[in-house]
Amino acid sequence: GVQLACTALFKALPAGGSFDTTRFPVFLAHQVVALPLMILLTYMGCAAYYSPAADSQLADAAGAHGRSTYPVAAGRDISLVILGMQLFWDLPVTLHAEMYDAVNLAHHVGMAISAALSLSPYVQYWVPFFGGLIEASSIPLVLADVFHPKRYQDFAEATAGRSKANFLLRVTFLLAYLLVRCVWFPATVAFGVGPDLLSELRGAEDAAAALSPALALLLILPLTFLQLHWGRLLVRQAMKALAPPPDDKPAYDQLDDQHVL
């Protein structure tokens, strides 16, 4: 409802100027919805991760099997938010011509399947990290994406103050993304959930018991490589932005317009 209302509003506002909302009404409405959702998921994830409840502590104490199979209320709640968000908002909006991107669509599908698997319940112990805490890097992304060179860069660079604020925003996003998604995320896969799932897979007594850990591995590994792929693109774009530009073109215009930074 908020997505549709904001889209209608942005289409109805007067056109023109450096922040013409009629140019990208669906995208802007998406960002309006995304920002509070990312803040909510980050809060839920951090609260559960840094102050684990008794059910989370019990699952951890039971080792790999407990972390993989024990129900954890915080993980269930985050998975419900993610599944509802994907099915009723993010996936449908991504199919719109203004928002469509095949890689993003695959990412959203993977997130929806992961959330559904978690509700079985499975790996709910790990959900506060992978479904909540890591969205801390998405908060600056939501804002930085608005001022991407192919959207509203002119507005962000119109004054010295805005330009400095935009630079700080993009640096904050880059550092947050690299730390959370390219270091912490793969490290937690390599030394946390990955070994747990492999232990469950080795201990499976039949094909039915092996299904959940196998599916979880098939989801988490591509998602991990996708984080690293996006991180590589962000670093490459940052290097382009810092490189001396040709005399006839500003450095900022050298950025690849297919990705945010």
PDB file of N, CA and C in Angstrom, residues 173-252:
ATOM      1  N   PHE A 173      28.717   3.963   3.068  1.00  0.00           N
ATOM      2  CA  PHE A 173      28.151   2.755   2.476  1.00  0.00           C
ATOM      3  C   PHE A 173      29.241   1.791   2.041  1.00  0.00           C
ATOM      4  N   LEU A 174      30.274   2.295   1.365  1.00  0.00           N
ATOM      5  CA  LEU A 174      31.351   1.427   0.880  1.00  0.00           C
ATOM      6  C   LEU A 174      32.021   0.687   2.032  1.00  0.00           C
ATOM      7  N   LEU A 175      32.395   1.421   3.076  1.00  0.00           N
ATOM      8  CA  LEU A 175      33.074   0.798   4.211  1.00  0.00           C
ATOM      9  C   LEU A 175      32.169  -0.200   4.924  1.00  0.00           C
ATOM     10  N   ALA A 176      30.889   0.181   5.101  1.00  0.00           N
ATOM     11  CA  ALA A 176      29.947  -0.723   5.764  1.00  0.00           C
ATOM     12  C   ALA A 176      29.758  -1.992   4.940  1.00  0.00           C
ATOM     13  N   TYR A 177      29.625  -1.832   3.635  1.00  0.00           N
ATOM     14  CA  TYR A 177      29.411  -2.997   2.779  1.00  0.00           C
ATOM     15  C   TYR A 177      30.614  -3.931   2.810  1.00  0.00           C
ATOM     16  N   LEU A 178      31.813  -3.372   2.660  1.00  0.00           N
ATOM     17  CA  LEU A 178      33.006  -4.206   2.623  1.00  0.00           C
ATOM     18  C   LEU A 178      33.214  -4.934   3.953  1.00  0.00           C
ATOM     19  N   LEU A 179      32.999  -4.227   5.065  1.00  0.00           N
ATOM     20  CA  LEU A 179      33.189  -4.851   6.373  1.00  0.00           C
ATOM     21  C   LEU A 179      32.147  -5.932   6.640  1.00  0.00           C
ATOM     22  N   VAL A 180      30.870  -5.588   6.426  1.00  0.00           N
ATOM     23  CA  VAL A 180      29.789  -6.501   6.793  1.00  0.00           C
ATOM     24  C   VAL A 180      29.602  -7.612   5.767  1.00  0.00           C
ATOM     25  N   ARG A 181      29.552  -7.231   4.491  1.00  0.00           N
ATOM     26  CA  ARG A 181      29.181  -8.201   3.455  1.00  0.00           C
ATOM     27  C   ARG A 181      30.367  -8.945   2.848  1.00  0.00           C
ATOM     28  N   CYS A 182      31.533  -8.336   2.841  1.00  0.00           N
ATOM     29  CA  CYS A 182      32.683  -8.965   2.182  1.00  0.00           C
ATOM     30  C   CYS A 182      33.690  -9.552   3.156  1.00  0.00           C
ATOM     31  N   VAL A 183      33.571  -9.240   4.441  1.00  0.00           N
ATOM     32  CA  VAL A 183      34.458  -9.817   5.445  1.00  0.00           C
ATOM     33  C   VAL A 183      33.656 -10.658   6.451  1.00  0.00           C
ATOM     34  N   TRP A 184      32.730 -10.004   7.135  1.00  0.00           N
ATOM     35  CA  TRP A 184      31.992 -10.671   8.209  1.00  0.00           C
ATOM     36  C   TRP A 184      31.075 -11.762   7.668  1.00  0.00           C
ATOM     37  N   PHE A 185      30.369 -11.486   6.591  1.00  0.00           N
ATOM     38  CA  PHE A 185      29.436 -12.454   5.996  1.00  0.00           C
ATOM     39  C   PHE A 185      30.172 -13.731   5.573  1.00  0.00           C
ATOM     40  N   PRO A 186      31.181 -13.651   4.691  1.00  0.00           N
ATOM     41  CA  PRO A 186      31.855 -14.898   4.288  1.00  0.00           C
ATOM     42  C   PRO A 186      32.586 -15.584   5.430  1.00  0.00           C
ATOM     43  N   ALA A 187      33.104 -14.807   6.405  1.00  0.00           N
ATOM     44  CA  ALA A 187      33.768 -15.431   7.549  1.00  0.00           C
ATOM     45  C   ALA A 187      32.781 -16.243   8.375  1.00  0.00           C
ATOM     46  N   THR A 188      31.554 -15.718   8.536  1.00  0.00           N
ATOM     47  CA  THR A 188      30.537 -16.445   9.298  1.00  0.00           C
ATOM     48  C   THR A 188      30.066 -17.681   8.542  1.00  0.00           C
ATOM     49  N   VAL A 189      30.052 -17.603   7.222  1.00  0.00           N
ATOM     50  CA  VAL A 189      29.736 -18.791   6.429  1.00  0.00           C
ATOM     51  C   VAL A 189      30.848 -19.830   6.574  1.00  0.00           C
ATOM     52  N   ALA A 190      32.099 -19.388   6.461  1.00  0.00           N
ATOM     53  CA  ALA A 190      33.236 -20.312   6.477  1.00  0.00           C
ATOM     54  C   ALA A 190      33.453 -20.966   7.830  1.00  0.00           C
ATOM     55  N   PHE A 191      33.229 -20.208   8.899  1.00  0.00           N
ATOM     56  CA  PHE A 191      33.561 -20.718  10.234  1.00  0.00           C
ATOM     57  C   PHE A 191      32.341 -20.936  11.135  1.00  0.00           C
ATOM     58  N   GLY A 192      31.145 -20.630  10.623  1.00  0.00           N
ATOM     59  CA  GLY A 192      29.941 -20.764  11.435  1.00  0.00           C
ATOM     60  C   GLY A 192      28.916 -21.686  10.814  1.00  0.00           C
ATOM     61  N   VAL A 193      28.039 -21.093   9.994  1.00  0.00           N
ATOM     62  CA  VAL A 193      26.937 -21.879   9.454  1.00  0.00           C
ATOM     63  C   VAL A 193      27.413 -22.941   8.462  1.00  0.00           C
ATOM     64  N   GLY A 194      28.484 -22.672   7.721  1.00  0.00           N
ATOM     65  CA  GLY A 194      28.986 -23.657   6.763  1.00  0.00           C
ATOM     66  C   GLY A 194      29.381 -24.969   7.417  1.00  0.00           C
ATOM     67  N   PRO A 195      30.259 -24.927   8.429  1.00  0.00           N
ATOM     68  CA  PRO A 195      30.605 -26.183   9.127  1.00  0.00           C
ATOM     69  C   PRO A 195      29.403 -26.865   9.775  1.00  0.00           C
ATOM     70  N   ASP A 196      28.461 -26.064  10.298  1.00  0.00           N
ATOM     71  CA  ASP A 196      27.250 -26.660  10.882  1.00  0.00           C
ATOM     72  C   ASP A 196      26.484 -27.461   9.834  1.00  0.00           C
ATOM     73  N   LEU A 197      26.302 -26.875   8.668  1.00  0.00           N
ATOM     74  CA  LEU A 197      25.534 -27.550   7.619  1.00  0.00           C
ATOM     75  C   LEU A 197      26.259 -28.783   7.095  1.00  0.00           C
ATOM     76  N   LEU A 198      27.570 -28.684   6.968  1.00  0.00           N
ATOM     77  CA  LEU A 198      28.338 -29.849   6.522  1.00  0.00           C
ATOM     78  C   LEU A 198      28.251 -30.975   7.545  1.00  0.00           C
ATOM     79  N   SER A 199      28.265 -30.616   8.838  1.00  0.00           N
ATOM     80  CA  SER A 199      28.120 -31.620   9.889  1.00  0.00           C
ATOM     81  C   SER A 199      26.758 -32.303   9.805  1.00  0.00           C
ATOM     82  N   GLU A 200      25.718 -31.525   9.576  1.00  0.00           N
ATOM     83  CA  GLU A 200      24.378 -32.086   9.434  1.00  0.00           C
ATOM     84  C   GLU A 200      24.284 -32.976   8.192  1.00  0.00           C
ATOM     85  N   LEU A 201      24.943 -32.551   7.122  1.00  0.00           N
ATOM     86  CA  LEU A 201      24.903 -33.325   5.879  1.00  0.00           C
ATOM     87  C   LEU A 201      25.620 -34.662   6.057  1.00  0.00           C
ATOM     88  N   ARG A 202      26.777 -34.649   6.718  1.00  0.00           N
ATOM     89  CA  ARG A 202      27.527 -35.889   6.951  1.00  0.00           C
ATOM     90  C   ARG A 202      26.774 -36.826   7.894  1.00  0.00           C
ATOM     91  N   GLY A 203      26.031 -36.253   8.831  1.00  0.00           N
ATOM     92  CA  GLY A 203      25.327 -37.080   9.803  1.00  0.00           C
ATOM     93  C   GLY A 203      23.944 -37.515   9.364  1.00  0.00           C
ATOM     94  N   ALA A 204      23.506 -37.089   8.188  1.00  0.00           N
ATOM     95  CA  ALA A 204      22.162 -37.439   7.716  1.00  0.00           C
ATOM     96  C   ALA A 204      22.041 -38.940   7.484  1.00  0.00           C
ATOM     97  N   GLU A 205      20.975 -39.505   7.988  1.00  0.00           N
ATOM     98  CA  GLU A 205      20.776 -40.952   7.880  1.00  0.00           C
ATOM     99  C   GLU A 205      20.130 -41.363   6.563  1.00  0.00           C
ATOM    100  N   ASP A 206      19.448 -40.428   5.908  1.00  0.00           N
ATOM    101  CA  ASP A 206      18.824 -40.752   4.622  1.00  0.00           C
ATOM    102  C   ASP A 206      18.694 -39.481   3.792  1.00  0.00           C
ATOM    103  N   ALA A 207      18.165 -39.632   2.602  1.00  0.00           N
ATOM    104  CA  ALA A 207      18.055 -38.496   1.679  1.00  0.00           C
ATOM    105  C   ALA A 207      17.150 -37.407   2.229  1.00  0.00           C
ATOM    106  N   ALA A 208      16.097 -37.789   2.931  1.00  0.00           N
ATOM    107  CA  ALA A 208      15.172 -36.800   3.486  1.00  0.00           C
ATOM    108  C   ALA A 208      15.871 -35.935   4.523  1.00  0.00           C
ATOM    109  N   ALA A 209      16.704 -36.547   5.367  1.00  0.00           N
ATOM    110  CA  ALA A 209      17.425 -35.797   6.391  1.00  0.00           C
ATOM    111  C   ALA A 209      18.498 -34.905   5.785  1.00  0.00           C
ATOM    112  N   ALA A 210      19.015 -35.291   4.622  1.00  0.00           N
ATOM    113  CA  ALA A 210      20.067 -34.507   3.967  1.00  0.00           C
ATOM    114  C   ALA A 210      19.514 -33.332   3.162  1.00  0.00           C
ATOM    115  N   LEU A 211      18.198 -33.338   2.930  1.00  0.00           N
ATOM    116  CA  LEU A 211      17.612 -32.327   2.044  1.00  0.00           C
ATOM    117  C   LEU A 211      17.800 -30.903   2.578  1.00  0.00           C
ATOM    118  N   SER A 212      17.469 -30.677   3.846  1.00  0.00           N
ATOM    119  CA  SER A 212      17.535 -29.316   4.390  1.00  0.00           C
ATOM    120  C   SER A 212      18.954 -28.753   4.407  1.00  0.00           C
ATOM    121  N   PRO A 213      19.959 -29.484   4.934  1.00  0.00           N
ATOM    122  CA  PRO A 213      21.309 -28.923   4.900  1.00  0.00           C
ATOM    123  C   PRO A 213      21.833 -28.738   3.477  1.00  0.00           C
ATOM    124  N   ALA A 214      21.478 -29.650   2.573  1.00  0.00           N
ATOM    125  CA  ALA A 214      21.930 -29.510   1.189  1.00  0.00           C
ATOM    126  C   ALA A 214      21.322 -28.267   0.548  1.00  0.00           C
ATOM    127  N   LEU A 215      20.025 -28.053   0.762  1.00  0.00           N
ATOM    128  CA  LEU A 215      19.364 -26.876   0.202  1.00  0.00           C
ATOM    129  C   LEU A 215      19.931 -25.601   0.808  1.00  0.00           C
ATOM    130  N   ALA A 216      20.177 -25.627   2.123  1.00  0.00           N
ATOM    131  CA  ALA A 216      20.739 -24.444   2.781  1.00  0.00           C
ATOM    132  C   ALA A 216      22.110 -24.097   2.212  1.00  0.00           C
ATOM    133  N   LEU A 217      22.938 -25.109   1.966  1.00  0.00           N
ATOM    134  CA  LEU A 217      24.252 -24.871   1.369  1.00  0.00           C
ATOM    135  C   LEU A 217      24.122 -24.331  -0.054  1.00  0.00           C
ATOM    136  N   LEU A 218      23.173 -24.875  -0.809  1.00  0.00           N
ATOM    137  CA  LEU A 218      22.967 -24.416  -2.184  1.00  0.00           C
ATOM    138  C   LEU A 218      22.465 -22.974  -2.229  1.00  0.00           C
ATOM    139  N   LEU A 219      21.885 -22.497  -1.140  1.00  0.00           N
ATOM    140  CA  LEU A 219      21.428 -21.107  -1.065  1.00  0.00           C
ATOM    141  C   LEU A 219      22.515 -20.186  -0.540  1.00  0.00           C
ATOM    142  N   ILE A 220      23.192 -20.581   0.537  1.00  0.00           N
ATOM    143  CA  ILE A 220      24.127 -19.672   1.198  1.00  0.00           C
ATOM    144  C   ILE A 220      25.400 -19.464   0.382  1.00  0.00           C
ATOM    145  N   LEU A 221      25.865 -20.484  -0.336  1.00  0.00           N
ATOM    146  CA  LEU A 221      27.115 -20.327  -1.080  1.00  0.00           C
ATOM    147  C   LEU A 221      26.980 -19.346  -2.244  1.00  0.00           C
ATOM    148  N   PRO A 222      25.954 -19.466  -3.108  1.00  0.00           N
ATOM    149  CA  PRO A 222      25.806 -18.448  -4.160  1.00  0.00           C
ATOM    150  C   PRO A 222      25.569 -17.052  -3.602  1.00  0.00           C
ATOM    151  N   LEU A 223      24.809 -16.935  -2.507  1.00  0.00           N
ATOM    152  CA  LEU A 223      24.578 -15.627  -1.908  1.00  0.00           C
ATOM    153  C   LEU A 223      25.883 -15.033  -1.388  1.00  0.00           C
ATOM    154  N   THR A 224      26.771 -15.876  -0.872  1.00  0.00           N
ATOM    155  CA  THR A 224      28.074 -15.396  -0.407  1.00  0.00           C
ATOM    156  C   THR A 224      28.909 -14.869  -1.571  1.00  0.00           C
ATOM    157  N   PHE A 225      28.970 -15.642  -2.647  1.00  0.00           N
ATOM    158  CA  PHE A 225      29.744 -15.212  -3.806  1.00  0.00           C
ATOM    159  C   PHE A 225      29.143 -13.950  -4.434  1.00  0.00           C
ATOM    160  N   LEU A 226      27.824 -13.793  -4.332  1.00  0.00           N
ATOM    161  CA  LEU A 226      27.182 -12.592  -4.851  1.00  0.00           C
ATOM    162  C   LEU A 226      27.606 -11.361  -4.044  1.00  0.00           C
ATOM    163  N   GLN A 227      27.708 -11.502  -2.714  1.00  0.00           N
ATOM    164  CA  GLN A 227      28.180 -10.377  -1.895  1.00  0.00           C
ATOM    165  C   GLN A 227      29.594  -9.974  -2.320  1.00  0.00           C
ATOM    166  N   LEU A 228      30.456 -10.969  -2.533  1.00  0.00           N
ATOM    167  CA  LEU A 228      31.838 -10.697  -2.918  1.00  0.00           C
ATOM    168  C   LEU A 228      31.915 -10.090  -4.316  1.00  0.00           C
ATOM    169  N   HIS A 229      31.049 -10.563  -5.208  1.00  0.00           N
ATOM    170  CA  HIS A 229      31.001  -9.999  -6.569  1.00  0.00           C
ATOM    171  C   HIS A 229      30.611  -8.530  -6.530  1.00  0.00           C
ATOM    172  N   TRP A 230      29.574  -8.197  -5.763  1.00  0.00           N
ATOM    173  CA  TRP A 230      29.168  -6.797  -5.649  1.00  0.00           C
ATOM    174  C   TRP A 230      30.251  -5.962  -4.976  1.00  0.00           C
ATOM    175  N   GLY A 231      30.926  -6.543  -3.989  1.00  0.00           N
ATOM    176  CA  GLY A 231      32.013  -5.829  -3.333  1.00  0.00           C
ATOM    177  C   GLY A 231      33.139  -5.522  -4.289  1.00  0.00           C
ATOM    178  N   ARG A 232      33.473  -6.475  -5.161  1.00  0.00           N
ATOM    179  CA  ARG A 232      34.514  -6.239  -6.166  1.00  0.00           C
ATOM    180  C   ARG A 232      34.134  -5.093  -7.097  1.00  0.00           C
ATOM    181  N   LEU A 233      32.865  -5.057  -7.493  1.00  0.00           N
ATOM    182  CA  LEU A 233      32.407  -3.980  -8.366  1.00  0.00           C
ATOM    183  C   LEU A 233      32.489  -2.625  -7.660  1.00  0.00           C
ATOM    184  N   LEU A 234      32.128  -2.596  -6.379  1.00  0.00           N
ATOM    185  CA  LEU A 234      32.175  -1.349  -5.621  1.00  0.00           C
ATOM    186  C   LEU A 234      33.603  -0.836  -5.479  1.00  0.00           C
ATOM    187  N   VAL A 235      34.534  -1.745  -5.202  1.00  0.00           N
ATOM    188  CA  VAL A 235      35.941  -1.336  -5.088  1.00  0.00           C
ATOM    189  C   VAL A 235      36.451  -0.819  -6.434  1.00  0.00           C
ATOM    190  N   ARG A 236      36.078  -1.498  -7.500  1.00  0.00           N
ATOM    191  CA  ARG A 236      36.509  -1.058  -8.831  1.00  0.00           C
ATOM    192  C   ARG A 236      35.961   0.328  -9.148  1.00  0.00           C
ATOM    193  N   GLN A 237      34.709   0.573  -8.791  1.00  0.00           N
ATOM    194  CA  GLN A 237      34.118   1.886  -9.045  1.00  0.00           C
ATOM    195  C   GLN A 237      34.765   2.966  -8.190  1.00  0.00           C
ATOM    196  N   ALA A 238      35.093   2.615  -6.944  1.00  0.00           N
ATOM    197  CA  ALA A 238      35.757   3.581  -6.069  1.00  0.00           C
ATOM    198  C   ALA A 238      37.119   3.952  -6.630  1.00  0.00           C
ATOM    199  N   MET A 239      37.824   2.967  -7.168  1.00  0.00           N
ATOM    200  CA  MET A 239      39.145   3.239  -7.760  1.00  0.00           C
ATOM    201  C   MET A 239      39.015   4.124  -8.989  1.00  0.00           C
ATOM    202  N   LYS A 240      37.960   3.902  -9.774  1.00  0.00           N
ATOM    203  CA  LYS A 240      37.720   4.769 -10.939  1.00  0.00           C
ATOM    204  C   LYS A 240      37.445   6.202 -10.505  1.00  0.00           C
ATOM    205  N   ALA A 241      36.659   6.346  -9.434  1.00  0.00           N
ATOM    206  CA  ALA A 241      36.302   7.682  -8.963  1.00  0.00           C
ATOM    207  C   ALA A 241      37.511   8.437  -8.428  1.00  0.00           C
ATOM    208  N   LEU A 242      38.472   7.703  -7.857  1.00  0.00           N
ATOM    209  CA  LEU A 242      39.653   8.342  -7.280  1.00  0.00           C
ATOM    210  C   LEU A 242      40.755   8.570  -8.302  1.00  0.00           C
ATOM    211  N   ALA A 243      40.662   7.905  -9.461  1.00  0.00           N
ATOM    212  CA  ALA A 243      41.690   8.053 -10.490  1.00  0.00           C
ATOM    213  C   ALA A 243      41.573   9.422 -11.159  1.00  0.00           C
ATOM    214  N   PRO A 244      42.696   9.988 -11.626  1.00  0.00           N
ATOM    215  CA  PRO A 244      42.636  11.267 -12.357  1.00  0.00           C
ATOM    216  C   PRO A 244      41.755  11.125 -13.591  1.00  0.00           C
ATOM    217  N   PRO A 245      40.763  12.001 -13.762  1.00  0.00           N
ATOM    218  CA  PRO A 245      39.842  11.888 -14.895  1.00  0.00           C
ATOM    219  C   PRO A 245      40.446  12.482 -16.164  1.00  0.00           C
ATOM    220  N   PRO A 246      39.902  12.119 -17.313  1.00  0.00           N
ATOM    221  CA  PRO A 246      40.278  12.823 -18.541  1.00  0.00           C
ATOM    222  C   PRO A 246      39.956  14.309 -18.401  1.00  0.00           C
ATOM    223  N   ASP A 247      40.660  15.145 -19.133  1.00  0.00           N
ATOM    224  CA  ASP A 247      40.493  16.591 -19.003  1.00  0.00           C
ATOM    225  C   ASP A 247      39.079  17.046 -19.291  1.00  0.00           C
ATOM    226  N   ASP A 248      38.364  16.286 -20.122  1.00  0.00           N
ATOM    227  CA  ASP A 248      37.040  16.755 -20.536  1.00  0.00           C
ATOM    228  C   ASP A 248      35.908  16.062 -19.798  1.00  0.00           C
ATOM    229  N   LYS A 249      36.224  15.298 -18.728  1.00  0.00           N
ATOM    230  CA  LYS A 249      35.139  14.583 -18.066  1.00  0.00           C
ATOM    231  C   LYS A 249      35.422  14.455 -16.580  1.00  0.00           C
ATOM    232  N   PRO A 250      34.465  14.834 -15.707  1.00  0.00           N
ATOM    233  CA  PRO A 250      34.683  14.706 -14.265  1.00  0.00           C
ATOM    234  C   PRO A 250      34.846  13.254 -13.846  1.00  0.00           C
ATOM    235  N   ALA A 251      35.610  13.037 -12.764  1.00  0.00           N
ATOM    236  CA  ALA A 251      35.878  11.675 -12.289  1.00  0.00           C
ATOM    237  C   ALA A 251      34.592  10.949 -11.927  1.00  0.00           C
ATOM    238  N   TYR A 252      33.652  11.679 -11.344  1.00  0.00           N
ATOM    239  CA  TYR A 252      32.438  11.039 -10.842  1.00  0.00           C
ATOM    240  C   TYR A 252      31.632  10.410 -11.966  1.00  0.00           C
TER     241      TYR A 252
END
